mmCIF file of C-alpha atoms and ligand atoms in Angstrom:
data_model
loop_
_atom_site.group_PDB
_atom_site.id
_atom_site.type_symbol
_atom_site.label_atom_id
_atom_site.label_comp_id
_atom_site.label_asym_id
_atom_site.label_seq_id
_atom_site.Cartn_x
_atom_site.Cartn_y
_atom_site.Cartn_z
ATOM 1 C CA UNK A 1 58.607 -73.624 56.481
ATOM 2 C CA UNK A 2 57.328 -69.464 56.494
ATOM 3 C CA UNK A 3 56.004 -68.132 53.392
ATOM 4 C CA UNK A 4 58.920 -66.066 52.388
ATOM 5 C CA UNK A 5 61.290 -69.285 52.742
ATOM 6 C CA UNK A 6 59.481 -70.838 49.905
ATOM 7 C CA UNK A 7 59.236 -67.654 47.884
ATOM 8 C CA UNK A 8 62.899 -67.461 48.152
ATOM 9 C CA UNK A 9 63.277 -71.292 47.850
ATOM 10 C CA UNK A 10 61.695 -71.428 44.647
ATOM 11 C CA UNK A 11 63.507 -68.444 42.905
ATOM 12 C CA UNK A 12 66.994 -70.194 43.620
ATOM 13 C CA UNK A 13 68.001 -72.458 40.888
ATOM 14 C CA UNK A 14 71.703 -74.396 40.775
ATOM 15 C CA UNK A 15 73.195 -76.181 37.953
ATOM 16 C CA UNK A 16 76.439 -78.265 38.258
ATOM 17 C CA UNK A 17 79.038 -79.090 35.780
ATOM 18 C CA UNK A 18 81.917 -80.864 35.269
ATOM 19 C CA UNK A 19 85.256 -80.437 33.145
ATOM 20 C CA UNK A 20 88.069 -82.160 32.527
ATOM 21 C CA UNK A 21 91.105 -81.630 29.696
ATOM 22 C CA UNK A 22 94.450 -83.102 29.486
ATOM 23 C CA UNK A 23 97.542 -81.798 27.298
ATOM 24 C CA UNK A 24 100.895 -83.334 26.500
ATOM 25 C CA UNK A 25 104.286 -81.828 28.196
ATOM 26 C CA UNK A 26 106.666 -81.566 25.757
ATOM 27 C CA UNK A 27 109.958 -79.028 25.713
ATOM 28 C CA UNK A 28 109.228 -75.471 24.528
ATOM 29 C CA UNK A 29 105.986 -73.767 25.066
ATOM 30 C CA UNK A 30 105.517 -71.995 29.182
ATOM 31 C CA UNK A 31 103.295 -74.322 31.542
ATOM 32 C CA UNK A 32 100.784 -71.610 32.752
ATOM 33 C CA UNK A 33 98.366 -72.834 35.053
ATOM 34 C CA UNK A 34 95.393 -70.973 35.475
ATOM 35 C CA UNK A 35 96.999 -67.574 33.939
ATOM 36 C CA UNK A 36 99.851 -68.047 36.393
ATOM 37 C CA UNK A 37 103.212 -68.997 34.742
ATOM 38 C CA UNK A 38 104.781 -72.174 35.790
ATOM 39 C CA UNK A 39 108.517 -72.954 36.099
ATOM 40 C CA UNK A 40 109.087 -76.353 34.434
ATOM 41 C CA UNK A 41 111.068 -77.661 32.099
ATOM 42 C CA UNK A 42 108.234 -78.593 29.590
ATOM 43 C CA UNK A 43 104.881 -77.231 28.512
ATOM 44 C CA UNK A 44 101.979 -78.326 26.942
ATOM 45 C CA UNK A 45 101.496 -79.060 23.638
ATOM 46 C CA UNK A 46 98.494 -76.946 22.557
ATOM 47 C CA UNK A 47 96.907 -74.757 19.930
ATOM 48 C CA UNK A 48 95.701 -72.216 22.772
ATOM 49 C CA UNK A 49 98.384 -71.428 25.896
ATOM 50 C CA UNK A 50 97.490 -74.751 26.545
ATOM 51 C CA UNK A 51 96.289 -73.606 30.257
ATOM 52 C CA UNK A 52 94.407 -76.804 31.493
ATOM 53 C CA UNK A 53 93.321 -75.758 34.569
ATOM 54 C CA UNK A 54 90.916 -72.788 32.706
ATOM 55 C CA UNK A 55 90.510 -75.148 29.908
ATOM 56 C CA UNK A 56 88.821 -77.809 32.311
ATOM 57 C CA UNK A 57 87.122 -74.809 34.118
ATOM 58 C CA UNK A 58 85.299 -73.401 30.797
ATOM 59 C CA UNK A 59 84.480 -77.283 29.784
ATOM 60 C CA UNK A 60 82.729 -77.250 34.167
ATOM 61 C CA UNK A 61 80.902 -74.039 33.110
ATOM 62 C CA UNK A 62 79.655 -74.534 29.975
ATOM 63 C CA UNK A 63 78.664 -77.940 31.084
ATOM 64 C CA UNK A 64 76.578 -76.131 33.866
ATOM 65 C CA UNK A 65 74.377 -74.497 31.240
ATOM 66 C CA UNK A 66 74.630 -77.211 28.850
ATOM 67 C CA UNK A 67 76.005 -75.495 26.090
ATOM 68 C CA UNK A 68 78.397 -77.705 24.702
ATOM 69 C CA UNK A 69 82.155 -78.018 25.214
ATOM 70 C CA UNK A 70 84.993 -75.741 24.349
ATOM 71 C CA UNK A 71 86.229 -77.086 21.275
ATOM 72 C CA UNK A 72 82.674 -76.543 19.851
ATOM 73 C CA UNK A 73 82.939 -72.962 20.995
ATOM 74 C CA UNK A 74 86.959 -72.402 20.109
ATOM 75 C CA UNK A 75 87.970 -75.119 17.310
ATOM 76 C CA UNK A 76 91.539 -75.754 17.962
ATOM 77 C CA UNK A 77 92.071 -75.444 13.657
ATOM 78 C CA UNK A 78 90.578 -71.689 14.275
ATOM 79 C CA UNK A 79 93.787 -69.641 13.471
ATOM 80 C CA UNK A 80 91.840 -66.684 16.203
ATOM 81 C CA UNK A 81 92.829 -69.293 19.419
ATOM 82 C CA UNK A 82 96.726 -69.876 18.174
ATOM 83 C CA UNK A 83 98.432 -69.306 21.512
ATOM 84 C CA UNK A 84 95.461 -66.999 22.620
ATOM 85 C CA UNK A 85 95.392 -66.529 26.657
ATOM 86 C CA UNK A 86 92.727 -69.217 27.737
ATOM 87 C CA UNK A 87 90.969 -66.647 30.549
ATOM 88 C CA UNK A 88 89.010 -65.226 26.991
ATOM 89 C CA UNK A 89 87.110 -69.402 27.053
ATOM 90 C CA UNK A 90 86.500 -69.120 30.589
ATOM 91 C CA UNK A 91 85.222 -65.420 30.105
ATOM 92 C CA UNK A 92 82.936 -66.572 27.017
ATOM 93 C CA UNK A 93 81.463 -69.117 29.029
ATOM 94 C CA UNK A 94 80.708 -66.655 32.008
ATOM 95 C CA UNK A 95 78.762 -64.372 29.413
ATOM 96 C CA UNK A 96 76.835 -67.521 27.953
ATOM 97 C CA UNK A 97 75.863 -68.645 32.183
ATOM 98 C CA UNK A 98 74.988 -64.785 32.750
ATOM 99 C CA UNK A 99 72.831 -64.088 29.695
ATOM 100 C CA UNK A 100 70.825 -66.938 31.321
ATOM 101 C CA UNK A 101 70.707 -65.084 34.203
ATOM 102 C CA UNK A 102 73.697 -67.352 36.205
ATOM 103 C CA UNK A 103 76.922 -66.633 38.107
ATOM 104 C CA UNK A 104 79.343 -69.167 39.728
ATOM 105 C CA UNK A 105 78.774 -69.837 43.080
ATOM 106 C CA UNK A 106 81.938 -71.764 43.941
ATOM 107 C CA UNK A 107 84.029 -74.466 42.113
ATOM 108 C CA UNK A 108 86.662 -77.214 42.729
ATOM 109 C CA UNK A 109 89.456 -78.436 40.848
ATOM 110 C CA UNK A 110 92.059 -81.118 40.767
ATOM 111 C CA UNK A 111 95.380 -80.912 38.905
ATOM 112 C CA UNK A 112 97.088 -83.611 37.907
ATOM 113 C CA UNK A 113 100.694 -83.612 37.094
ATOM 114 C CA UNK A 114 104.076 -85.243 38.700
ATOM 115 C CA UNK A 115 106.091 -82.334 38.220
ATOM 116 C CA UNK A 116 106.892 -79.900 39.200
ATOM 117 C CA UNK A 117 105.155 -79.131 42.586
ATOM 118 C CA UNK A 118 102.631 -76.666 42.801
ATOM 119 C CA UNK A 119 102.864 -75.559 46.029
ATOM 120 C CA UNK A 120 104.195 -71.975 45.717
ATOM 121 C CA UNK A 121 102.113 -71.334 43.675
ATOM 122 C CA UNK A 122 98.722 -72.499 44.454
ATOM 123 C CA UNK A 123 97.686 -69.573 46.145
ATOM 124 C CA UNK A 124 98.471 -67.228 43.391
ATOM 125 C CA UNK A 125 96.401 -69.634 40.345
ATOM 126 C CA UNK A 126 93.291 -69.273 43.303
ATOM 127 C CA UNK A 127 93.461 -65.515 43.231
ATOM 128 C CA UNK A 128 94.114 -65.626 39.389
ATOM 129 C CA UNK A 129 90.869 -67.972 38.748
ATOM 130 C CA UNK A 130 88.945 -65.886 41.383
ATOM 131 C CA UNK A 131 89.491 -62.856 39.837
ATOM 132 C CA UNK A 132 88.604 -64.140 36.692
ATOM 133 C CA UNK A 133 84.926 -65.444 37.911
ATOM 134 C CA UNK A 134 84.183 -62.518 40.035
ATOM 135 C CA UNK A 135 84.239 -64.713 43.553
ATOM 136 C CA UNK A 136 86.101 -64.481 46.489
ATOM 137 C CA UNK A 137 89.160 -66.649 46.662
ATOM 138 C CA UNK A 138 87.188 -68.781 49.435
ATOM 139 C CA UNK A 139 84.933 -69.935 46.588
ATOM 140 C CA UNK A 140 87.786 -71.545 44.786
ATOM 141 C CA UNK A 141 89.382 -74.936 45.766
ATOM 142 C CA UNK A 142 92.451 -76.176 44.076
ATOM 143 C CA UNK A 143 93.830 -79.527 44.688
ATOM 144 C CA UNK A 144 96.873 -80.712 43.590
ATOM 145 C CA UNK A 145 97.965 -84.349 42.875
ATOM 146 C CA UNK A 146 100.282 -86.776 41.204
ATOM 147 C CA UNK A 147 99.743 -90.121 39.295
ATOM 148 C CA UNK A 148 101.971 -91.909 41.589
ATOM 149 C CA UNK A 149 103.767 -92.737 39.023
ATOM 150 C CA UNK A 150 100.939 -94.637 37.037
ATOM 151 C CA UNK A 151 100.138 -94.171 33.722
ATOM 152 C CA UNK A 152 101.439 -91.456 31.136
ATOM 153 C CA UNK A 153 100.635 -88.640 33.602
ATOM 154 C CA UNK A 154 102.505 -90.659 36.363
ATOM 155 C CA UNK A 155 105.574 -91.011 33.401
ATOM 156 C CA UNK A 156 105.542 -87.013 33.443
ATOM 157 C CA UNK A 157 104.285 -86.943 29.620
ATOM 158 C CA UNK A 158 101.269 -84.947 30.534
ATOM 159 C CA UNK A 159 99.457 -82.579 33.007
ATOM 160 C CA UNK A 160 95.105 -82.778 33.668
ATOM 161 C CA UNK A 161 92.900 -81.165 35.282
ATOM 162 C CA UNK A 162 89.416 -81.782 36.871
ATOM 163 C CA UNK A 163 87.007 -79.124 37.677
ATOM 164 C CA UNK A 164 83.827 -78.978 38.856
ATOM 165 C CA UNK A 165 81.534 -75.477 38.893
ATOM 166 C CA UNK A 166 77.885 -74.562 40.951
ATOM 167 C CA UNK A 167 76.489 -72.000 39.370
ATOM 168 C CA UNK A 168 73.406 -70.405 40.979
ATOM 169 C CA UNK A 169 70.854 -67.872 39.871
ATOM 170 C CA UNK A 170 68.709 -65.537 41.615
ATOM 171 C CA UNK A 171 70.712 -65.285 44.690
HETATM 172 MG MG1 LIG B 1 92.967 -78.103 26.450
#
C-alpha cells in the first residue's frame, strides 16, 4: 500500500449505530413520518410529534457516538418536547457527532407499519431526512414493510422503525 494510502487510512475513523422506537396508533394526533405528513386514519400516541422514523434515526446517531439515547437527552415528562417537531432530536444529535469532529456518511432505515402504504411518499421522507443530515438523497435508504399481519404491529395498533447510521470523520 503507498505512503499516502496509509496516511489517509489512518485519519478515517467510522462509527456505526443503531436505533429503533415504536409508538402506538391511536385516532387523533397526524402520522408524520420523517417531517413528512402522513394520510391515515390514526397517529401515534406520543409526547413529541411522535415521528418514529427521526426518533429511531436520533436513537442510530447518538448510538454512533455513544452518547446515550433520546429519552436521556429529551425526557418525554419535559413540558419543552410536548408536540415539538422531532427534526430538533435528530439536529441535537448531529451537533453532539460534529463537536466530535463526525458527519453521517449514509444511513438505512426500515419502517414498520401495515397501513397505510408508503409508497407515495417515500421519496419525499428521503429528501426530508436528507436535507435534514446534510447528505445527498443517495445516502439515505428507506425501506418499507409490514408485520404480515403478526403481532400488534401486524394488528395495525402501532408503527416502528429501524435505523441504522455510519458516521465518518476526517473524510
Ligand atoms: Mg418515539
Amino acid at each position: 500500500m503507498p505512503e499516502t494510502a496509509v496516511k489517509t487510512s489512518l485519519m478515517i475513523m467510522f462509527r456505526i449505530g443503531l436505533g429503533y422506537d415504536s409508538h402506538r396508533l391511536i385516532q387523533g394526533p397526524p402520522l408524520i413520518l420523517g417531517t413528512v405528513p402522513v394520510e391515515c386514519e390514526l397517529g401515534p400516541a406520543a409526547h413529541s410529534d411522535g415521528d418514529v422514523v427521526l426518533h429511531a434515526l436520533t436513537d442510530a446517531i447518538l448510538g454512533a457516538i455513544a452518547a446515550g439515547d433520546i429519552g436521556e437527552h429529551f425526557p418525554d415528562d419535559d413540558p419543552r418536547w410536548k408536540d415539538a417537531p422531532s427534526r430538533i432530536f435528530v439536529e441535537h444529535a448531529i451537533t453532539l457527532a460534529a463537536k466530535l469532529g463526525y458527519h453521517v456518511g449514509n444511513c438505512d432505515i426500515t419502517l414498520l407499519t401495515e397501513a397505510p402504504k408508503l409508497t407515495p411518499y417515500k421519496q419525499k421522507i428521503i429528501d426530508s431526512i436528507a436535507g435534514i443530515l446534510g447528505v445527498e438523497a443517495s445516502c439515505v435508504s428507506l425501506k418499507a414493510k409490514t408485520a404480515e399481519g403478526l403481532g400488534s404491529i401486524g394488528r395495525g395498533e402501532g408503527i416502528a422503525s429501524l435505523a441504522t447510521v455510519m458516521l465518518t470523520k476526517g473524510v
